[in-house]
Amino acid sequence: MTGLLTILEGAGKGTSKSLTSALMIVGRSKNADLQVEDPLVSRRHLEIRVEADGVFVENKSTQGSSLNGKPLVGVVSLNPGDVIEIGTTKMRFEEAAAAPPPSAMGSASFESEIDGTRIADPGVEVQRQKKEAAADETRAVVEDGTRMLNAAELPNWVAQEKKEKKDSSKGMLAGVFLIVLLALAGGGYWYMFMRGTNSHTAADGLMNHKDALYSFSMQYPLDWSKITDDTGVIVFGFGGKGDPEQGRLKIFTDKGAGYDVTGLTDGFLQYEDTLRKRYQNFELSSKKEMKVHNVMVVAYWFSTPTLEGKGLYALNGDSRIVAECISPQACYEKYNSTYSSILQSFQLGEFMVQQYIDYPMPDESMQQLALSNPSELSRQVDQYTKQGEMLLTSKDVNPGNLFNSMKAFQKAIQLSIAGPQRLPVGRNIAGELAQATTLLNQALERQRFEINQALKVGDLTRAYWGANKMMQMVSDKTDPAYQEAYRIIQTLPTPKEF
């Protein structure tokens, strides 16, 4: 089977592309088979496979994609008339005249050259384009690339299909409201860890582990046993010691006065030393920051000569929480998707908001400055610190001051840890960064609430300008909050259209 993709909305409207190759890429890259000029589209956003028995599409971006109004998850077969949305671009798939299927060798050769680009942000819900659409046929496969050129994995999450409204005017408003609510709600956990086969563990076959001291919970299969319950470590699993087919969920917890001022990225970098001591000949395969139930974590994949596993690393105030799933290499793939479901279930207690900070690690120029001119390094640390403090003090003067204050403190910390010895002032700066981060998150939540309230009463003008202000609060266009507000605006008519 072959097909045709036609852009219905967005840049390049009316453009069509015949699906004639075994594997084709849709994205912003100049090397993509169908290039889409959309700032919310990744360089390699979709993979489309043309096989003898059908055409299949797979989302390759944490920016997210939708198929007929539902999040696109896993590998899904396309039916004529299906509408795909990536960013603000809509495309329709139509079946074309049959052509000889491409050779498997050509497909494998081209596929090996593909890597994915991801922006950590969820896809948005769109109105269904057809009254009757065939049920999605989802097949989970190995995803072969992330922003860090390593494997990232997707969960098997299926959205409920929306019912059509008879009243078109009320339906449009309800549709807009639902779209924006989904954009506001986030949903980064849709993109957590899934790889391999779909999870075989049913919802009613799960046990819920709740930790009152650290205020989090996780689920694990009902037929697993608690193997260890010591201070700081709890182990669940199946299979005895030395069993070639065994699985383990290990949860490590501890408290430290410095965790609240330890950056998530920097904290995990330091935690790698613990992992190397825990596992002989430990090798980190990949790591990636992502959200799981609105908890920002570092997801990581690792191996040893005999074991393979995946885990998540989280900070919350003075607490550090690490969860790992491991098995012998020979049977790891057999339980891989179950491990994904376990880690995907991680969440903080009800009504709890994660307390953490983060900042990039020093770049090469900062490290060179620290070695060649320590006094200039100290001067810049002081300069960025004062800039951050000034912006924090004047947070009510301009909507973007809190965000810019946070960025200035992040720069100051980067410089303070660039040298062989970290500057002692870095801890104080981290405390100021924590204050700016908390205030910014609170301000963004208030803004989301204001937009939400405006939508509830049907005041689309107020919702539009509320989203506009949210974009002003976060000046970085790559920031998830900015993109969230941008997507909200895309769902609303501009004020002159009211």
Short mmCIF file of C-alpha atoms in Angstrom, two decimals:
data_model
loop_
_atom_site.label_atom_id
_atom_site.label_comp_id
_atom_site.label_asym_id
_atom_site.label_seq_id
_atom_site.Cartn_x
_atom_site.Cartn_y
_atom_site.Cartn_z
CA MET A 1 0.00 0.00 0.00
CA THR A 2 1.14 3.55 -0.73
CA GLY A 3 -0.36 6.86 0.26
CA LEU A 4 -0.39 10.61 0.08
CA LEU A 5 -0.01 13.22 2.83
CA THR A 6 -1.61 16.63 2.23
CA ILE A 7 -1.14 19.64 4.52
CA LEU A 8 -4.57 21.00 5.44
CA GLU A 9 -3.58 23.79 7.84
CA GLY A 10 -0.35 25.59 8.63
CA ALA A 11 2.71 26.52 6.62
CA GLY A 12 2.73 24.83 3.22
CA LYS A 13 -1.06 24.46 3.14
CA GLY A 14 -2.05 22.44 0.07
CA THR A 15 1.34 20.75 -0.24
CA SER A 16 1.20 17.01 -0.85
CA LYS A 17 3.80 14.29 -0.56
CA SER A 18 3.61 10.80 -1.98
CA LEU A 19 4.71 8.09 0.44
CA THR A 20 6.92 6.08 -1.85
CA SER A 21 9.86 5.12 0.37
CA ALA A 22 10.02 2.37 2.96
CA LEU A 23 10.61 4.93 5.70
CA MET A 24 9.91 8.65 5.43
CA ILE A 25 10.52 11.51 7.85
CA VAL A 26 8.16 14.42 8.51
CA GLY A 27 9.64 17.36 10.39
CA ARG A 28 11.34 20.72 10.39
CA SER A 29 14.71 19.39 9.18
CA LYS A 30 15.81 20.35 5.68
CA ASN A 31 16.61 16.66 5.20
CA ALA A 32 13.05 15.56 6.06
CA ASP A 33 11.06 13.92 3.27
CA LEU A 34 8.17 16.28 4.06
CA GLN A 35 9.56 19.49 5.53
CA VAL A 36 7.15 21.39 7.82
CA GLU A 37 8.07 24.98 8.64
CA ASP A 38 6.48 25.14 12.10
CA PRO A 39 8.37 26.29 15.24
CA LEU A 40 6.51 23.69 17.32
CA VAL A 41 7.57 20.83 15.04
CA SER A 42 10.77 18.89 15.76
CA ARG A 43 13.43 18.30 13.14
CA ARG A 44 12.34 14.67 12.87
CA HIS A 45 8.81 14.68 14.22
CA LEU A 46 7.17 11.66 12.58
CA GLU A 47 8.33 8.42 11.02
CA ILE A 48 6.09 6.93 8.36
CA ARG A 49 6.68 3.33 7.30
CA VAL A 50 5.26 1.98 4.07
CA GLU A 51 4.81 -1.77 4.22
CA ALA A 52 3.05 -4.32 2.05
CA ASP A 53 0.07 -4.55 4.42
CA GLY A 54 -0.34 -0.87 5.26
CA VAL A 55 1.12 2.53 6.08
CA PHE A 56 2.18 3.13 9.67
CA VAL A 57 3.01 6.34 11.54
CA GLU A 58 4.98 6.87 14.76
CA ASN A 59 5.53 10.01 16.80
CA LYS A 60 9.26 10.64 17.34
CA SER A 61 9.04 13.89 19.26
CA THR A 62 8.18 14.77 22.85
CA GLN A 63 6.47 17.80 21.32
CA GLY A 64 3.73 15.28 20.67
CA SER A 65 1.44 14.44 17.78
CA SER A 66 -2.29 13.76 17.42
CA LEU A 67 -4.21 11.37 15.18
CA ASN A 68 -7.90 12.12 14.68
CA GLY A 69 -7.94 14.16 17.87
CA LYS A 70 -6.18 11.63 20.09
CA PRO A 71 -2.52 11.57 21.20
CA LEU A 72 -0.48 9.47 18.78
CA VAL A 73 1.26 6.76 20.80
CA GLY A 74 3.31 3.87 19.49
CA VAL A 75 3.14 2.70 15.88
CA VAL A 76 -0.33 3.19 14.41
CA SER A 77 -1.74 2.09 11.06
CA LEU A 78 -3.21 4.86 8.91
CA ASN A 79 -6.63 4.72 7.27
CA PRO A 80 -7.77 6.95 4.39
CA GLY A 81 -9.03 10.27 5.74
CA ASP A 82 -7.02 10.14 8.97
CA VAL A 83 -5.84 13.59 10.11
CA ILE A 84 -2.49 14.01 11.84
CA GLU A 85 -1.59 17.17 13.78
CA ILE A 86 1.95 18.20 14.69
CA GLY A 87 2.45 21.63 16.22
CA THR A 88 -0.02 23.90 14.45
CA THR A 89 0.07 21.86 11.23
CA LYS A 90 -2.66 19.42 10.14
CA MET A 91 -2.16 16.76 7.48
CA ARG A 92 -4.58 14.26 5.93
CA PHE A 93 -3.61 10.79 4.79
CA GLU A 94 -5.18 9.37 1.63
CA GLU A 95 -4.57 6.05 0.01
CA ALA A 96 -2.86 6.20 -3.38
CA ALA A 97 -2.58 3.65 -6.12
CA ALA A 98 -0.77 0.51 -5.06
CA ALA A 99 2.92 0.26 -5.85
CA PRO A 100 5.52 -2.45 -5.29
CA PRO A 101 6.66 -2.37 -1.65
CA PRO A 102 10.18 -1.01 -1.08
CA SER A 103 12.92 -3.44 -0.27
CA ALA A 104 13.53 -4.33 3.34
CA MET A 105 17.23 -3.75 2.87
CA GLY A 106 16.67 -0.16 1.75
CA SER A 107 14.43 0.45 4.73
CA ALA A 108 16.91 -0.88 7.24
CA SER A 109 19.75 1.11 5.71
CA PHE A 110 17.85 4.38 5.86
CA GLU A 111 16.31 3.73 9.27
CA SER A 112 19.72 3.24 10.85
CA GLU A 113 20.59 6.84 9.99
CA ILE A 114 17.60 8.39 11.78
CA ASP A 115 17.79 10.08 15.15
CA GLY A 116 14.98 12.05 16.84
CA THR A 117 14.81 15.57 18.19
CA ARG A 118 12.60 16.21 21.20
CA ILE A 119 11.22 19.15 23.01
CA ALA A 120 9.76 18.21 26.35
CA ASP A 121 6.20 19.23 25.88
CA PRO A 122 2.87 17.35 25.37
CA GLY A 123 0.76 17.26 22.19
CA VAL A 124 -2.62 19.02 22.10
CA GLU A 125 -6.11 17.61 21.57
CA VAL A 126 -7.80 18.50 18.26
CA GLN A 127 -11.36 18.12 16.92
CA ARG A 128 -12.05 14.88 15.08
CA GLN A 129 -12.13 15.40 11.32
CA LYS A 130 -14.37 12.45 10.46
CA LYS A 131 -17.53 11.17 12.11
CA GLU A 132 -16.36 7.59 11.71
CA ALA A 133 -12.68 6.65 12.00
CA ALA A 134 -11.28 3.18 12.22
CA ALA A 135 -10.01 2.10 15.62
CA ASP A 136 -6.31 2.73 16.18
CA GLU A 137 -4.17 -0.34 15.81
CA THR A 138 -1.18 0.33 18.04
CA ARG A 139 2.03 -1.62 17.87
CA ALA A 140 4.88 -0.75 20.21
CA VAL A 141 8.37 -0.78 18.75
CA VAL A 142 11.83 0.36 19.75
CA GLU A 143 12.21 4.11 19.40
CA ASP A 144 15.63 5.00 18.12
CA GLY A 145 16.66 8.45 19.14
CA THR A 146 16.35 11.36 21.50
CA ARG A 147 17.75 14.86 21.74
CA MET A 148 20.77 13.20 23.40
CA LEU A 149 21.02 10.66 20.55
CA ASN A 150 19.92 7.82 22.80
CA ALA A 151 16.80 5.74 23.13
CA ALA A 152 13.80 7.28 24.86
CA GLU A 153 10.55 5.43 25.35
CA LEU A 154 6.82 6.08 25.15
CA PRO A 155 3.95 4.86 27.30
CA ASN A 156 0.97 2.97 25.97
CA TRP A 157 -1.54 5.76 26.71
CA VAL A 158 -4.82 6.02 24.83
CA ALA A 159 -7.07 9.04 25.12
CA GLN A 160 -10.85 8.73 25.28
CA GLU A 161 -12.58 9.68 22.08
CA LYS A 162 -14.56 12.93 22.28
CA LYS A 163 -18.27 12.88 21.48
CA GLU A 164 -19.53 15.27 18.84
CA LYS A 165 -21.90 18.07 19.82
CA LYS A 166 -25.14 18.67 17.92
CA ASP A 167 -25.07 22.38 18.69
CA SER A 168 -22.20 23.64 16.53
CA SER A 169 -21.72 26.96 18.34
CA LYS A 170 -21.66 25.37 21.79
CA GLY A 171 -19.53 22.55 20.43
CA MET A 172 -16.91 24.95 19.13
CA LEU A 173 -16.63 26.71 22.48
CA ALA A 174 -16.54 23.42 24.37
CA GLY A 175 -13.88 22.16 21.96
CA VAL A 176 -11.74 25.24 22.50
CA PHE A 177 -12.16 24.90 26.25
CA LEU A 178 -11.16 21.22 26.20
CA ILE A 179 -8.13 21.89 24.03
CA VAL A 180 -6.87 24.61 26.32
CA LEU A 181 -7.53 22.58 29.47
CA LEU A 182 -5.40 19.78 28.05
CA ALA A 183 -2.66 22.23 27.12
CA LEU A 184 -2.78 23.68 30.63
CA ALA A 185 -2.75 20.30 32.27
CA GLY A 186 0.63 19.41 30.76
CA GLY A 187 0.98 15.65 30.42
CA GLY A 188 4.70 15.07 29.94
CA TYR A 189 4.25 11.62 31.47
CA TRP A 190 2.69 10.51 28.14
CA TYR A 191 6.24 10.25 26.88
CA MET A 192 7.71 8.24 29.74
CA PHE A 193 10.00 5.26 29.09
CA MET A 194 7.76 2.95 26.97
CA ARG A 195 9.63 0.65 24.60
CA GLY A 196 9.00 -2.92 23.50
CA THR A 197 5.66 -4.67 23.85
CA ASN A 198 2.60 -3.16 25.48
CA SER A 199 2.42 -3.64 29.24
CA HIS A 200 0.82 -6.95 30.11
CA THR A 201 -0.03 -5.85 33.67
CA ALA A 202 -3.71 -4.93 34.03
CA ALA A 203 -4.85 -2.06 36.23
CA ASP A 204 -6.59 -4.45 38.64
CA GLY A 205 -3.39 -6.48 38.98
CA LEU A 206 -1.40 -3.74 40.68
CA MET A 207 -0.36 -2.98 44.22
CA ASN A 208 0.14 0.60 45.34
CA HIS A 209 3.20 1.41 47.42
CA LYS A 210 2.79 4.66 49.36
CA ASP A 211 5.62 6.29 51.26
CA ALA A 212 4.29 8.69 53.90
CA LEU A 213 7.72 10.03 54.92
CA TYR A 214 8.74 11.01 51.39
CA SER A 215 5.18 11.64 50.14
CA PHE A 216 5.17 9.61 46.95
CA SER A 217 3.59 6.46 45.57
CA MET A 218 4.35 3.83 42.94
CA GLN A 219 2.53 0.79 41.59
CA TYR A 220 3.96 -2.69 41.05
CA PRO A 221 2.45 -6.01 39.89
CA LEU A 222 0.25 -7.86 42.35
CA ASP A 223 2.27 -11.07 42.07
CA TRP A 224 5.52 -9.36 43.09
CA SER A 225 6.81 -9.70 46.66
CA LYS A 226 8.50 -7.28 48.99
CA ILE A 227 12.04 -8.64 49.20
CA THR A 228 13.76 -5.96 51.28
CA ASP A 229 12.44 -3.21 53.51
CA ASP A 230 15.42 -1.49 55.08
CA THR A 231 15.99 2.13 55.97
CA GLY A 232 16.58 3.99 52.74
CA VAL A 233 15.90 1.09 50.37
CA ILE A 234 12.84 -1.02 49.54
CA VAL A 235 12.99 -3.84 46.99
CA PHE A 236 10.02 -5.52 45.26
CA GLY A 237 10.33 -8.27 42.68
CA PHE A 238 10.00 -11.85 41.55
CA GLY A 239 12.46 -14.70 41.13
CA GLY A 240 15.02 -15.85 43.69
CA LYS A 241 18.65 -14.87 43.99
CA GLY A 242 20.58 -16.19 41.02
CA ASP A 243 17.41 -16.89 39.04
CA PRO A 244 18.18 -16.11 35.35
CA GLU A 245 14.66 -14.74 34.97
CA GLN A 246 14.09 -12.28 37.76
CA GLY A 247 12.96 -8.70 38.05
CA ARG A 248 13.49 -6.05 40.70
CA LEU A 249 12.10 -2.65 41.57
CA LYS A 250 14.51 -0.87 43.92
CA ILE A 251 13.47 2.37 45.62
CA PHE A 252 16.20 4.42 47.32
CA THR A 253 15.27 7.37 49.53
CA ASP A 254 17.18 9.76 51.73
CA LYS A 255 17.03 13.29 53.07
CA GLY A 256 19.76 15.92 52.96
CA ALA A 257 19.93 19.57 53.89
CA GLY A 258 21.49 20.41 50.52
CA TYR A 259 19.00 18.73 48.19
CA ASP A 260 16.75 21.80 48.08
CA VAL A 261 19.62 23.82 46.60
CA THR A 262 21.01 21.01 44.41
CA GLY A 263 20.15 21.33 40.75
CA LEU A 264 18.41 18.32 39.23
CA THR A 265 20.98 17.99 36.43
CA ASP A 266 23.95 18.57 38.73
CA GLY A 267 22.47 16.26 41.38
CA PHE A 268 22.14 13.34 38.99
CA LEU A 269 25.66 13.95 37.69
CA GLN A 270 26.92 13.50 41.23
CA TYR A 271 24.63 10.51 41.78
CA GLU A 272 26.31 8.67 38.90
CA ASP A 273 29.20 7.97 41.29
CA THR A 274 26.75 6.15 43.58
CA LEU A 275 25.49 4.11 40.63
CA ARG A 276 29.02 3.09 39.69
CA LYS A 277 29.63 1.88 43.23
CA ARG A 278 26.29 0.04 43.30
CA TYR A 279 26.80 -1.83 40.03
CA GLN A 280 30.11 -3.29 38.94
CA ASN A 281 31.18 -2.05 35.47
CA PHE A 282 28.18 0.28 35.33
CA GLU A 283 27.59 2.04 32.00
CA LEU A 284 25.05 4.83 31.54
CA SER A 285 23.31 4.28 28.20
CA SER A 286 21.16 7.40 28.17
CA LYS A 287 19.62 10.07 30.37
CA LYS A 288 16.90 12.62 29.81
CA GLU A 289 14.96 15.13 31.89
CA MET A 290 11.20 14.64 31.61
CA LYS A 291 7.98 14.94 33.57
CA VAL A 292 6.15 12.02 35.16
CA HIS A 293 2.80 13.05 36.63
CA ASN A 294 4.09 16.63 36.82
CA VAL A 295 7.22 15.55 38.67
CA MET A 296 10.40 16.56 36.89
CA VAL A 297 12.85 13.65 36.93
CA VAL A 298 16.03 12.50 35.25
CA ALA A 299 15.16 9.28 33.46
CA TYR A 300 18.15 7.04 32.80
CA TRP A 301 18.98 3.74 31.13
CA PHE A 302 22.01 1.66 32.08
CA SER A 303 23.70 -1.70 31.74
CA THR A 304 26.43 -3.88 33.20
CA PRO A 305 28.01 -6.98 31.66
CA THR A 306 25.14 -9.05 33.12
CA LEU A 307 22.27 -6.63 33.91
CA GLU A 308 20.14 -4.05 32.16
CA GLY A 309 17.85 -1.49 33.71
CA LYS A 310 16.13 1.87 33.74
CA GLY A 311 15.39 4.33 36.50
CA LEU A 312 14.30 7.77 37.53
CA TYR A 313 15.97 10.32 39.80
CA ALA A 314 13.90 12.99 41.55
CA LEU A 315 14.47 15.78 44.06
CA ASN A 316 11.75 17.29 46.21
CA GLY A 317 12.79 19.80 48.85
CA ASP A 318 15.21 18.04 51.21
CA SER A 319 14.32 14.60 49.78
CA ARG A 320 15.97 12.50 47.10
CA ILE A 321 14.00 9.63 45.54
CA VAL A 322 15.45 7.11 43.10
CA ALA A 323 13.59 4.16 41.58
CA GLU A 324 15.21 1.49 39.40
CA CYS A 325 13.95 -1.57 37.55
CA ILE A 326 16.53 -4.19 36.61
CA SER A 327 16.78 -7.72 35.19
CA PRO A 328 19.46 -9.99 33.74
CA GLN A 329 20.14 -8.92 30.17
CA ALA A 330 18.77 -12.16 28.73
CA CYS A 331 15.24 -11.50 30.00
CA TYR A 332 15.17 -7.68 30.25
CA GLU A 333 13.15 -7.11 27.07
CA LYS A 334 10.54 -9.58 28.30
CA TYR A 335 9.71 -7.33 31.27
CA ASN A 336 10.74 -4.00 29.79
CA SER A 337 7.26 -2.57 29.25
CA THR A 338 6.14 -3.66 32.73
CA TYR A 339 9.09 -1.73 34.14
CA SER A 340 7.98 1.26 32.08
CA SER A 341 4.51 1.09 33.60
CA ILE A 342 5.97 0.88 37.10
CA LEU A 343 8.16 3.94 36.65
CA GLN A 344 5.38 5.76 34.84
CA SER A 345 3.18 5.36 37.94
CA PHE A 346 5.52 7.44 40.11
CA GLN A 347 3.82 10.48 41.60
CA LEU A 348 3.94 12.76 44.61
CA GLY A 349 1.23 12.81 47.26
CA GLU A 350 -2.08 14.50 46.62
CA PHE A 351 -1.92 18.31 46.46
CA MET A 352 1.89 18.23 46.77
CA VAL A 353 3.92 20.42 44.41
CA GLN A 354 7.50 19.40 43.73
CA GLN A 355 10.15 21.71 45.20
CA TYR A 356 13.35 21.68 43.14
CA ILE A 357 15.70 23.84 41.11
CA ASP A 358 17.71 23.17 37.99
CA TYR A 359 20.41 24.84 35.95
CA PRO A 360 22.68 23.89 33.03
CA MET A 361 26.16 22.61 33.67
CA PRO A 362 29.10 24.92 32.80
CA ASP A 363 30.13 25.05 29.17
CA GLU A 364 33.71 24.83 27.91
CA SER A 365 34.22 28.60 27.76
CA MET A 366 33.25 28.93 31.44
CA GLN A 367 35.63 26.16 32.41
CA GLN A 368 38.46 27.83 30.48
CA LEU A 369 37.70 31.16 32.14
CA ALA A 370 37.80 29.51 35.57
CA LEU A 371 41.29 28.17 34.82
CA SER A 372 42.75 31.19 33.02
CA ASN A 373 41.20 34.12 34.91
CA PRO A 374 39.63 33.22 38.27
CA SER A 375 39.19 36.88 39.26
CA GLU A 376 37.15 37.60 36.10
CA LEU A 377 35.09 34.51 36.81
CA SER A 378 34.32 35.82 40.31
CA ARG A 379 33.42 39.22 38.87
CA GLN A 380 30.92 37.67 36.47
CA VAL A 381 29.43 35.53 39.23
CA ASP A 382 28.89 38.68 41.27
CA GLN A 383 27.48 40.55 38.24
CA TYR A 384 24.88 37.90 37.42
CA THR A 385 23.99 37.49 41.09
CA LYS A 386 23.29 41.21 41.49
CA GLN A 387 21.33 41.22 38.24
CA GLY A 388 19.20 38.35 39.52
CA GLU A 389 18.61 40.09 42.85
CA MET A 390 17.62 43.35 41.14
CA LEU A 391 15.13 41.57 38.86
CA LEU A 392 13.75 39.60 41.79
CA THR A 393 13.19 42.79 43.77
CA SER A 394 11.39 44.39 40.81
CA LYS A 395 9.36 41.26 40.00
CA ASP A 396 6.10 43.25 39.83
CA VAL A 397 7.43 45.87 37.40
CA ASN A 398 7.55 43.63 34.33
CA PRO A 399 5.90 40.22 33.70
CA GLY A 400 9.24 38.77 32.55
CA ASN A 401 11.36 39.90 35.50
CA LEU A 402 10.92 36.72 37.55
CA PHE A 403 11.93 34.49 34.63
CA ASN A 404 14.93 36.70 33.82
CA SER A 405 15.89 36.72 37.51
CA MET A 406 15.86 32.92 37.49
CA LYS A 407 18.03 32.84 34.36
CA ALA A 408 20.55 35.28 35.87
CA PHE A 409 20.89 33.14 39.01
CA GLN A 410 21.30 30.04 36.83
CA LYS A 411 24.14 31.75 34.95
CA ALA A 412 25.79 32.74 38.23
CA ILE A 413 25.66 29.13 39.49
CA GLN A 414 27.05 27.79 36.21
CA LEU A 415 30.05 30.06 36.59
CA SER A 416 30.45 29.28 40.29
CA ILE A 417 30.87 25.54 39.62
CA ALA A 418 33.00 25.90 36.47
CA GLY A 419 36.37 25.65 38.17
CA PRO A 420 38.16 22.66 39.71
CA GLN A 421 36.88 23.92 43.07
CA ARG A 422 33.31 25.18 43.39
CA LEU A 423 32.96 28.68 44.75
CA PRO A 424 31.35 28.69 48.23
CA VAL A 425 28.99 31.47 47.15
CA GLY A 426 27.26 29.02 44.82
CA ARG A 427 25.15 27.59 47.64
CA ASN A 428 23.77 31.04 48.53
CA ILE A 429 22.99 31.72 44.86
CA ALA A 430 21.19 28.39 44.66
CA GLY A 431 18.99 29.51 47.56
CA GLU A 432 18.09 32.69 45.67
CA LEU A 433 17.42 30.64 42.56
CA ALA A 434 15.07 28.43 44.59
CA GLN A 435 13.17 31.53 45.73
CA ALA A 436 12.88 32.92 42.17
CA THR A 437 11.85 29.50 40.80
CA THR A 438 9.12 29.07 43.42
CA LEU A 439 7.73 32.57 42.81
CA LEU A 440 7.74 32.06 39.04
CA ASN A 441 5.96 28.70 39.31
CA GLN A 442 3.35 30.26 41.59
CA ALA A 443 2.85 33.16 39.17
CA LEU A 444 2.43 30.76 36.23
CA GLU A 445 -0.12 28.71 38.16
CA ARG A 446 -2.11 31.86 38.93
CA GLN A 447 -2.01 32.77 35.26
CA ARG A 448 -3.22 29.31 34.25
CA PHE A 449 -6.06 29.65 36.75
CA GLU A 450 -7.04 33.03 35.31
CA ILE A 451 -7.11 31.63 31.76
CA ASN A 452 -9.09 28.63 32.98
CA GLN A 453 -11.68 30.84 34.69
CA ALA A 454 -12.04 33.02 31.59
CA LEU A 455 -12.72 29.95 29.47
CA LYS A 456 -15.28 28.62 31.95
CA VAL A 457 -17.40 31.75 31.58
CA GLY A 458 -16.81 31.94 27.81
CA ASP A 459 -14.72 35.13 27.96
CA LEU A 460 -12.38 34.27 25.08
CA THR A 461 -10.95 37.80 24.92
CA ARG A 462 -9.73 37.60 28.52
CA ALA A 463 -8.43 34.07 27.91
CA TYR A 464 -6.51 35.26 24.83
CA TRP A 465 -4.81 38.14 26.63
CA GLY A 466 -4.19 35.93 29.66
CA ALA A 467 -2.27 33.50 27.46
CA ASN A 468 -0.48 36.44 25.85
CA LYS A 469 0.67 37.62 29.28
CA MET A 470 1.85 34.11 30.09
CA MET A 471 4.10 34.24 27.03
CA GLN A 472 5.50 37.57 28.26
CA MET A 473 6.26 35.97 31.62
CA VAL A 474 8.55 33.41 29.93
CA SER A 475 10.68 35.04 27.26
CA ASP A 476 12.42 31.83 26.12
CA LYS A 477 10.46 30.41 23.18
CA THR A 478 11.86 26.93 23.82
CA ASP A 479 10.54 26.89 27.40
CA PRO A 480 7.57 24.51 27.92
CA ALA A 481 5.53 27.25 29.63
CA TYR A 482 5.96 29.57 26.63
CA GLN A 483 4.98 26.82 24.21
CA GLU A 484 2.00 25.93 26.39
CA ALA A 485 0.75 29.53 26.22
CA TYR A 486 1.48 29.69 22.49
CA ARG A 487 -0.64 26.61 21.85
CA ILE A 488 -3.49 28.07 23.88
CA ILE A 489 -3.45 31.21 21.73
CA GLN A 490 -3.53 29.05 18.59
CA THR A 491 -6.85 27.58 19.75
CA LEU A 492 -8.46 31.00 20.22
CA PRO A 493 -9.54 33.58 17.64
CA THR A 494 -7.70 36.89 17.89
CA PRO A 495 -9.68 39.67 19.59
CA LYS A 496 -10.52 41.40 16.30
CA GLU A 497 -12.41 38.25 15.27
CA PHE A 498 -14.81 38.34 18.25
#
